[in-house]
PDB file of C-alpha atoms in Angstrom:
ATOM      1  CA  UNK A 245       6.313 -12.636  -2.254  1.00  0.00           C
ATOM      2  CA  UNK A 246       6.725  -8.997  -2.837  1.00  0.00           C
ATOM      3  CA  UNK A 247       3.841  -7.606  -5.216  1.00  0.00           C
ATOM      4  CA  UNK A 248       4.327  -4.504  -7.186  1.00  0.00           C
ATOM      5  CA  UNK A 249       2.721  -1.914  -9.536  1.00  0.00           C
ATOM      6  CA  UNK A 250       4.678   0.749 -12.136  1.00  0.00           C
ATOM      7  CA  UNK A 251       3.828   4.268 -11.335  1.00  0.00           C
ATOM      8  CA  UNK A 252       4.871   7.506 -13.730  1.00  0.00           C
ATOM      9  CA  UNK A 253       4.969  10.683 -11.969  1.00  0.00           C
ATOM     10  CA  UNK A 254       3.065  12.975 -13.568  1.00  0.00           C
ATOM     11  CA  UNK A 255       3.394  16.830 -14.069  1.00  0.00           C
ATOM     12  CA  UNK A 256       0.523  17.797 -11.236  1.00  0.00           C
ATOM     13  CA  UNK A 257       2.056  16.181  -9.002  1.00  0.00           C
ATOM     14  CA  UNK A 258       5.176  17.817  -8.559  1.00  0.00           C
ATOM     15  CA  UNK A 259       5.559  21.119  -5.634  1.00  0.00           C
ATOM     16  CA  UNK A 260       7.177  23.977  -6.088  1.00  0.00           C
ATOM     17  CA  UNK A 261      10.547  22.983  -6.357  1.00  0.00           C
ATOM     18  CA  UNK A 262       9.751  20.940  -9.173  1.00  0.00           C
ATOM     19  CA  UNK A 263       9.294  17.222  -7.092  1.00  0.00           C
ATOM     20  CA  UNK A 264       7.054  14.911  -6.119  1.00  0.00           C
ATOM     21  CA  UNK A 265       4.509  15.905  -3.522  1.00  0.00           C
ATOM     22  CA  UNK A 266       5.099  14.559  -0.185  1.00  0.00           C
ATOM     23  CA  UNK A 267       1.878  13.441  -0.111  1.00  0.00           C
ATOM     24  CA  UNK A 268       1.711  11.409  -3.516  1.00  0.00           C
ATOM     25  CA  UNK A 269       4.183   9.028  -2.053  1.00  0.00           C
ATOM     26  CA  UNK A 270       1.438   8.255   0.402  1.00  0.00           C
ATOM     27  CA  UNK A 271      -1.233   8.025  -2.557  1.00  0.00           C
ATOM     28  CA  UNK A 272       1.358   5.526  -4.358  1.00  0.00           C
ATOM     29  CA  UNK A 273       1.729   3.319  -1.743  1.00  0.00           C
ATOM     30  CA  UNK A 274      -2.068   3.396  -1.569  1.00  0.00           C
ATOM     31  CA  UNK A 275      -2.517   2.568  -5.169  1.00  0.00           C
ATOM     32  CA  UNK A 276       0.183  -0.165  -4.566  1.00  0.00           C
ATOM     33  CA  UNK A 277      -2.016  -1.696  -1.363  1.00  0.00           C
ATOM     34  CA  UNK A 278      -5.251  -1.645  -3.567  1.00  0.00           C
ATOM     35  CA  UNK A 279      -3.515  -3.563  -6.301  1.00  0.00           C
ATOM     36  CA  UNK A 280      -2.240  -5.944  -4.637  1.00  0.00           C
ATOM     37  CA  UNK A 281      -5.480  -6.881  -3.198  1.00  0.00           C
ATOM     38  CA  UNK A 282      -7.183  -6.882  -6.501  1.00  0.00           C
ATOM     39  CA  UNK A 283      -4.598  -9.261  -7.915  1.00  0.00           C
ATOM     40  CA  UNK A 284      -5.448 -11.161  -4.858  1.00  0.00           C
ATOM     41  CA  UNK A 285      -9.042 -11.600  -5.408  1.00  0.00           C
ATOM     42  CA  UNK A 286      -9.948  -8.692  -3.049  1.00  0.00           C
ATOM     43  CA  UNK A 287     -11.627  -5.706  -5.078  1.00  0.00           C
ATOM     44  CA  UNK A 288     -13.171  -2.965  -3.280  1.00  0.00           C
ATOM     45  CA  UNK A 289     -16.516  -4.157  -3.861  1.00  0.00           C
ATOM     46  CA  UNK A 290     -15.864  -7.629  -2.237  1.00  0.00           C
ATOM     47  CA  UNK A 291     -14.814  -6.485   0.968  1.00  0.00           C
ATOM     48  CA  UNK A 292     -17.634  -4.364   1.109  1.00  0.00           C
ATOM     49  CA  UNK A 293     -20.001  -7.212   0.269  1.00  0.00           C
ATOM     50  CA  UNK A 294     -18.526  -8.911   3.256  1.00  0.00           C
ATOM     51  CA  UNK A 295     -18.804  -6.147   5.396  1.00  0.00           C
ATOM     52  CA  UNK A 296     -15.052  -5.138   6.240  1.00  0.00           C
ATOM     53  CA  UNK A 297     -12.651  -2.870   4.686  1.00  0.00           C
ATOM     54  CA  UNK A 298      -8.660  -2.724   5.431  1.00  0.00           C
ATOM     55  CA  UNK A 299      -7.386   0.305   7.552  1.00  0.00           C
ATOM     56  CA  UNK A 300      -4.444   2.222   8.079  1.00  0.00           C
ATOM     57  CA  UNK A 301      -3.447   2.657  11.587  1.00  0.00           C
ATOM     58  CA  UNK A 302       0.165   4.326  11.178  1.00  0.00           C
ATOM     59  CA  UNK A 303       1.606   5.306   8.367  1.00  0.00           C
ATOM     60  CA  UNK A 304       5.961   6.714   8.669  1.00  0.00           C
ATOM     61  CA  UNK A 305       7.538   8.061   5.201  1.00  0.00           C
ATOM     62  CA  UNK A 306      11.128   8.124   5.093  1.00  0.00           C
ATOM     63  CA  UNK A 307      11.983  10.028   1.588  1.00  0.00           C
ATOM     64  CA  UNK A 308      15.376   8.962   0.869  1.00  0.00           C
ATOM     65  CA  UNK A 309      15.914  10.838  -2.904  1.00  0.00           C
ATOM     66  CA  UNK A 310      13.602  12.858  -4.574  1.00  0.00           C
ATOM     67  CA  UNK A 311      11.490  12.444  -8.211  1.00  0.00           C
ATOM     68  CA  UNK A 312      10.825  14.185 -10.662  1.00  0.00           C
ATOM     69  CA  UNK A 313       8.301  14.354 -13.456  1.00  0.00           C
ATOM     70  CA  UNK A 314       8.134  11.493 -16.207  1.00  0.00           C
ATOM     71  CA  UNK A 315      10.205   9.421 -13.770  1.00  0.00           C
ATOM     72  CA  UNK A 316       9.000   6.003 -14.049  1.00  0.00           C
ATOM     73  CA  UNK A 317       8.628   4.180 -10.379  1.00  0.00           C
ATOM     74  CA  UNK A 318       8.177   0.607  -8.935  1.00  0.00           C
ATOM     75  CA  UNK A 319       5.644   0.646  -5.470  1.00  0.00           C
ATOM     76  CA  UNK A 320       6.292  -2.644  -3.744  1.00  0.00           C
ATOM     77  CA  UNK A 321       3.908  -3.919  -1.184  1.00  0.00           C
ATOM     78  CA  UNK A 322       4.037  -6.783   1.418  1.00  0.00           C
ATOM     79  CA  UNK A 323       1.888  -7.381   4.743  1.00  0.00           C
ATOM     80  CA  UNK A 324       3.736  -9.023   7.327  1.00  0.00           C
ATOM     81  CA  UNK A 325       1.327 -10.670   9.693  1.00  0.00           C
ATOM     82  CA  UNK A 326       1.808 -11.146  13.618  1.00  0.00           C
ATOM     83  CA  UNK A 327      -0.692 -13.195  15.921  1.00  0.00           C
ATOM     84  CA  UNK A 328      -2.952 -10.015  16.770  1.00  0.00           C
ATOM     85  CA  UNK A 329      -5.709  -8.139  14.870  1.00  0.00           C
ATOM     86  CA  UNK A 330      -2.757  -5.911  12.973  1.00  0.00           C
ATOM     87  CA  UNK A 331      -0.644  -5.870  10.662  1.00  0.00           C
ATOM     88  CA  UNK A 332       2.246  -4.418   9.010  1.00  0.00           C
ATOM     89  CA  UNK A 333       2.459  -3.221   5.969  1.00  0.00           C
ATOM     90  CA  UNK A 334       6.133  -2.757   4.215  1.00  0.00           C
ATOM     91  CA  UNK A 335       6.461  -0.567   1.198  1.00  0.00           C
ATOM     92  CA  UNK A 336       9.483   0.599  -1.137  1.00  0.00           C
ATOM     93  CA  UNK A 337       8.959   3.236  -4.148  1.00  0.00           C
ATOM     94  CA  UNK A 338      11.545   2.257  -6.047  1.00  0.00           C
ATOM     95  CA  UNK A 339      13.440   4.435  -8.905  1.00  0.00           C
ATOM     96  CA  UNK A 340      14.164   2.794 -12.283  1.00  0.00           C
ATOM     97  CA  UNK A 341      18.071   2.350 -11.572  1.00  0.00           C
ATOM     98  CA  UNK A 342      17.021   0.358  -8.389  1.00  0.00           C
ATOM     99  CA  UNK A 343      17.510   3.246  -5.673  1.00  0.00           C
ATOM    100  CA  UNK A 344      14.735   3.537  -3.179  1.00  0.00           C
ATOM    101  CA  UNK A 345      13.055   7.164  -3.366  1.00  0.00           C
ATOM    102  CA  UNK A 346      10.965   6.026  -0.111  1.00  0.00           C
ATOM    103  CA  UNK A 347      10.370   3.228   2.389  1.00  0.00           C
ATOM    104  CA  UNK A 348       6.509   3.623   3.434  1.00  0.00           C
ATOM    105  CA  UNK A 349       5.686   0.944   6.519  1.00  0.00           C
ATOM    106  CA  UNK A 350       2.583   1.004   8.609  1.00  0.00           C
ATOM    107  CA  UNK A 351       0.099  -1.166  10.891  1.00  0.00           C
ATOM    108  CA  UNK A 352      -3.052  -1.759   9.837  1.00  0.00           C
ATOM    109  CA  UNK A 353      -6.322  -3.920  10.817  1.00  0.00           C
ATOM    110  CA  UNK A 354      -9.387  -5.210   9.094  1.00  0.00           C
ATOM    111  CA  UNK A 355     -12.237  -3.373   9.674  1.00  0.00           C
ATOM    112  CA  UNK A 356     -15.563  -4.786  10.821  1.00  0.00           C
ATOM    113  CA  UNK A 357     -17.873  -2.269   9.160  1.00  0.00           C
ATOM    114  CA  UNK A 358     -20.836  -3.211  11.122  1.00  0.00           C
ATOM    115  CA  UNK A 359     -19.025  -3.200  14.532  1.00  0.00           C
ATOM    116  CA  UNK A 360     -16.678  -0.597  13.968  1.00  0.00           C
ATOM    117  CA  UNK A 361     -13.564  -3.296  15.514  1.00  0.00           C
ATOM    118  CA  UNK A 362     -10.893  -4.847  14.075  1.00  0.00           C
ATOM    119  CA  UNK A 363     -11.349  -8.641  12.822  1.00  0.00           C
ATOM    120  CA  UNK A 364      -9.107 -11.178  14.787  1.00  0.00           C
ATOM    121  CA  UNK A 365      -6.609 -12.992  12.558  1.00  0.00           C
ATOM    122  CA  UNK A 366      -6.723 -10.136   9.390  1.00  0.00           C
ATOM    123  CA  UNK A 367      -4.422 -12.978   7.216  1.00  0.00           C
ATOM    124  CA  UNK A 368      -6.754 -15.603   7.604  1.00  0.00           C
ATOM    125  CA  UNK A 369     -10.747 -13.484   7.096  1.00  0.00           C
ATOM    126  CA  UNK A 370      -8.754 -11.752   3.778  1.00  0.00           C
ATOM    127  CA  UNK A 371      -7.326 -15.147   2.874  1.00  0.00           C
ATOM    128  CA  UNK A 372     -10.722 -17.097   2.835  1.00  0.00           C
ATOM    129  CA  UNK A 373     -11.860 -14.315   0.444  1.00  0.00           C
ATOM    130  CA  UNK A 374      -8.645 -14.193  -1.555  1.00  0.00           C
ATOM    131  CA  UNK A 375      -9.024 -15.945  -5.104  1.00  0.00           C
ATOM    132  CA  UNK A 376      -4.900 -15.693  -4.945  1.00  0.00           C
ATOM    133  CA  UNK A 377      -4.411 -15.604  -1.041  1.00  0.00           C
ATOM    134  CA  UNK A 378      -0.763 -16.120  -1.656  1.00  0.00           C
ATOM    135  CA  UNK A 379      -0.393 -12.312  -2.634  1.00  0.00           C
ATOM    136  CA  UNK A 380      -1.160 -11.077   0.634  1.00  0.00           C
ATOM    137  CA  UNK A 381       1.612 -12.722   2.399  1.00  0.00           C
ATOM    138  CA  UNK A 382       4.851 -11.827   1.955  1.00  0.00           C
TER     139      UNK A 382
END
């Protein structure tokens, strides 16, 4: 299952030629991540009570068509899981007419906030905390 969120770009985020901020496809797809674990089960403040937090290892951006203000986006989100301590994360910002502005992907780990590691087996820690674990795989 692919989870998503509806984004509008907004005015202060545009640059100087009048388009979205590279960067605010990066805050999207964050948005997008921290939605879909809430709709999972997985606020902020639960992780934390457990003592872990998701990170982002690597992050690439391929922009494929630009957006402007008022545009109205969908941010899709889906972790892929392997048999290691990471993750990938697979991401599409998606314009209104169905082209894809940008493809976000990236690995990322739980976080063990005492130990400062990565948890072994991210699906299953996040799924035993999950009131909806079938959001986080995809």
């Amino acid at each position: 299952m692919t989870f998503s969120v509806d984004v509008t770009v907004r005015g202060y985020e545009l640059d100087t030629q009048g388009h979205l901020n590279q960067a605010v496809y990066l805050q999207y797809a964050e948005h997008a991540r921290w939605e879909l674990l809430r709709a999972a089960g997985l606020p902020q403040d639960k992780l934390l009570a457990d003592g872990i937090g998701p990170v982002q290892l690597e992050v690439t951006v391929k922009y494929r068509r630009e957006l402007r203000g008022g545009e109205r986006v969908r941010v899709t989100c889906r972790f892929a899981y392997g048999t290691g301590k990471t993750f990938t994360m697979e991401q599409r910002i998606i314009k209104e007419d169905g082209t894809v502005a940008a493809e976000v992907t990236g690995v990322a780990g739980v976080l063990d906030l005492t130990e400062r590691r990565l948890v072994p087996n991210p699906q299953g820690r996040l799924a035993a905390l999950a009131g909806n674990p079938d959001l986080l795989t995809g």
